[in-house]
């Protein structure tokens, strides 16, 4: 009997399989007090209604990981993008695009994305290492939303409802 765990799926197969799960597209936002940052993320999920908790998964190599891991950052934002905000998903995923097109606004000093169909302000509650990612659990202190259509990601492509 071997103590070596099974290798599991290779990264390509795993990505292709999970790409069959349609998800909304979010931009996670935070600031270190001087610089505001955003990162496109589809690994976002509700964890609990009582208390109101969410979870976002961030690659350990991402710039946002370093920012969220810092003790100075106590809060982060989650912005659920609308069907008209594909350019913001691309921008915060690192594709070239003008920063001046980002409709930033602040809620109590936290940068959020205007025009998003929902915004959450979360207090960093728990940080959990998980393989090549870290799971950030946030306690939702504030939210706002609209009834606009979301931007959807499925099989590596953007889609719209309807």
Coordinates of C-alpha atoms in Angstrom, one line a residue:
X1 CA 0.0 0.0 0.0
X2 CA 1.4 3.4 -1.0
X3 CA 1.3 6.6 1.0
X4 CA 1.4 8.6 -2.3
X5 CA -2.0 10.2 -3.0
X6 CA -3.5 9.7 -6.5
X7 CA -2.5 12.4 -9.0
X8 CA -6.1 13.3 -9.9
X9 CA -7.0 15.0 -13.2
X10 CA -4.5 17.0 -15.1
X11 CA -5.0 20.8 -15.1
X12 CA -6.3 20.9 -18.7
X13 CA -8.9 18.2 -18.2
X14 CA -10.0 19.7 -14.9
X15 CA -10.4 23.2 -16.4
X16 CA -12.3 21.8 -19.4
X17 CA -14.7 19.9 -17.1
X18 CA -15.4 22.8 -14.8
X19 CA -15.9 25.1 -17.8
X20 CA -19.2 23.3 -18.2
X21 CA -20.4 25.1 -15.1
X22 CA -22.0 28.4 -16.1
X23 CA -21.1 31.2 -13.7
X24 CA -21.5 34.9 -13.3
X25 CA -18.5 37.1 -13.7
X26 CA -17.3 39.2 -10.7
X27 CA -14.6 41.8 -10.2
X28 CA -13.1 41.6 -6.7
X29 CA -11.9 45.1 -5.5
X30 CA -9.8 46.3 -2.7
X31 CA -7.4 49.1 -1.7
X32 CA -4.3 49.4 0.4
X33 CA -5.3 53.0 1.1
X34 CA -3.3 54.4 -1.8
X35 CA -3.9 52.1 -4.8
X36 CA -7.2 50.5 -5.8
X37 CA -7.1 47.1 -7.4
X38 CA -9.5 44.8 -9.2
X39 CA -9.4 41.2 -10.3
X40 CA -11.9 39.3 -12.5
X41 CA -13.1 36.2 -10.7
X42 CA -15.7 33.5 -11.5
X43 CA -14.8 31.5 -8.4
X44 CA -17.3 33.3 -6.1
X45 CA -20.0 31.6 -4.1
X46 CA -22.5 32.2 -1.3
X47 CA -21.5 30.3 1.9
X48 CA -24.2 31.2 4.5
X49 CA -27.3 33.2 4.9
X50 CA -27.0 33.6 8.7
X51 CA -24.5 35.0 9.1
X52 CA -24.2 36.5 5.6
X53 CA -20.9 34.9 4.2
X54 CA -19.4 34.6 0.8
X55 CA -16.2 33.1 -0.5
X56 CA -13.9 34.1 -3.3
X57 CA -11.0 31.9 -4.5
X58 CA -7.8 33.8 -5.5
X59 CA -4.7 32.3 -7.3
X60 CA -1.7 32.7 -5.1
X61 CA 0.2 34.2 -8.0
X62 CA -2.3 37.0 -8.5
X63 CA -1.5 40.6 -7.5
X64 CA -4.9 40.6 -5.7
X65 CA -3.7 37.7 -3.5
X66 CA -0.9 39.7 -2.1
X67 CA -3.2 42.7 -1.4
X68 CA -6.0 40.6 0.2
X69 CA -3.5 38.6 2.3
X70 CA -2.1 41.8 3.9
X71 CA -3.2 42.7 7.4
X72 CA -3.9 46.3 6.4
X73 CA -6.7 45.1 4.1
X74 CA -9.8 44.4 6.2
X75 CA -12.5 44.7 3.6
X76 CA -13.0 43.8 -0.1
X77 CA -15.7 44.3 -2.7
X78 CA -17.5 41.9 -4.9
X79 CA -19.0 43.4 -8.1
X80 CA -21.3 41.2 -10.2
X81 CA -20.9 42.4 -13.8
X82 CA -23.8 43.2 -16.1
X83 CA -24.1 41.9 -19.6
X84 CA -22.8 45.2 -20.9
X85 CA -19.6 45.1 -18.9
X86 CA -17.6 42.4 -20.7
X87 CA -14.8 45.0 -21.3
X88 CA -14.4 45.3 -17.5
X89 CA -14.0 41.5 -17.1
X90 CA -11.3 41.6 -19.8
X91 CA -9.6 44.7 -18.3
X92 CA -9.4 43.1 -14.8
X93 CA -8.3 39.8 -16.3
X94 CA -5.2 41.7 -17.6
X95 CA -6.2 42.3 -21.2
X96 CA -5.2 45.7 -22.5
X97 CA -7.8 48.4 -22.0
X98 CA -8.0 52.0 -20.8
X99 CA -8.1 52.4 -17.0
X100 CA -10.2 55.6 -17.5
X101 CA -13.1 53.5 -18.7
X102 CA -13.5 51.9 -15.3
X103 CA -16.6 53.4 -13.5
X104 CA -15.0 53.5 -10.1
X105 CA -17.0 54.8 -7.1
X106 CA -16.3 54.4 -3.4
X107 CA -18.4 53.1 -0.5
X108 CA -16.8 54.1 2.8
X109 CA -13.4 54.2 1.2
X110 CA -13.7 50.8 -0.6
X111 CA -13.5 51.0 -4.4
X112 CA -16.5 49.4 -6.2
X113 CA -17.5 49.2 -9.9
X114 CA -20.4 51.4 -11.0
X115 CA -23.0 49.8 -13.3
X116 CA -22.6 46.3 -11.8
X117 CA -25.8 44.5 -11.2
X118 CA -24.7 43.8 -7.6
X119 CA -22.1 45.1 -5.2
X120 CA -21.1 43.6 -1.9
X121 CA -18.9 45.1 0.8
X122 CA -17.2 42.3 2.8
X123 CA -15.2 42.2 5.9
X124 CA -12.4 39.7 5.6
X125 CA -13.5 37.0 8.0
X126 CA -11.3 33.9 7.2
X127 CA -8.3 33.1 5.0
X128 CA -7.9 29.4 4.0
X129 CA -5.0 28.1 2.0
X130 CA -6.2 25.6 -0.6
X131 CA -3.7 24.3 -3.1
X132 CA -2.5 26.9 -5.6
X133 CA -5.4 29.3 -4.4
X134 CA -6.5 30.9 -1.2
X135 CA -10.1 31.1 -0.1
X136 CA -11.2 34.4 1.3
X137 CA -14.4 34.2 3.3
X138 CA -16.1 37.6 3.6
X139 CA -18.8 38.7 6.0
X140 CA -21.2 40.9 4.0
X141 CA -21.8 44.2 5.6
X142 CA -23.5 46.0 2.7
X143 CA -25.1 45.2 -0.6
X144 CA -26.9 46.9 -3.4
X145 CA -28.4 45.4 -6.6
X146 CA -30.4 46.0 -9.8
X147 CA -32.5 43.8 -12.0
X148 CA -30.3 44.1 -15.0
X149 CA -29.0 41.0 -16.8
X150 CA -25.7 39.4 -15.7
X151 CA -22.6 38.7 -17.7
X152 CA -22.3 34.8 -17.9
X153 CA -19.2 32.7 -18.5
X154 CA -19.5 29.2 -19.9
X155 CA -17.0 26.9 -21.8
X156 CA -14.4 29.7 -21.9
X157 CA -16.7 32.3 -23.5
X158 CA -19.0 35.1 -22.4
X159 CA -22.7 34.7 -22.8
X160 CA -25.9 36.7 -22.1
X161 CA -29.2 35.4 -20.7
X162 CA -32.1 35.6 -23.0

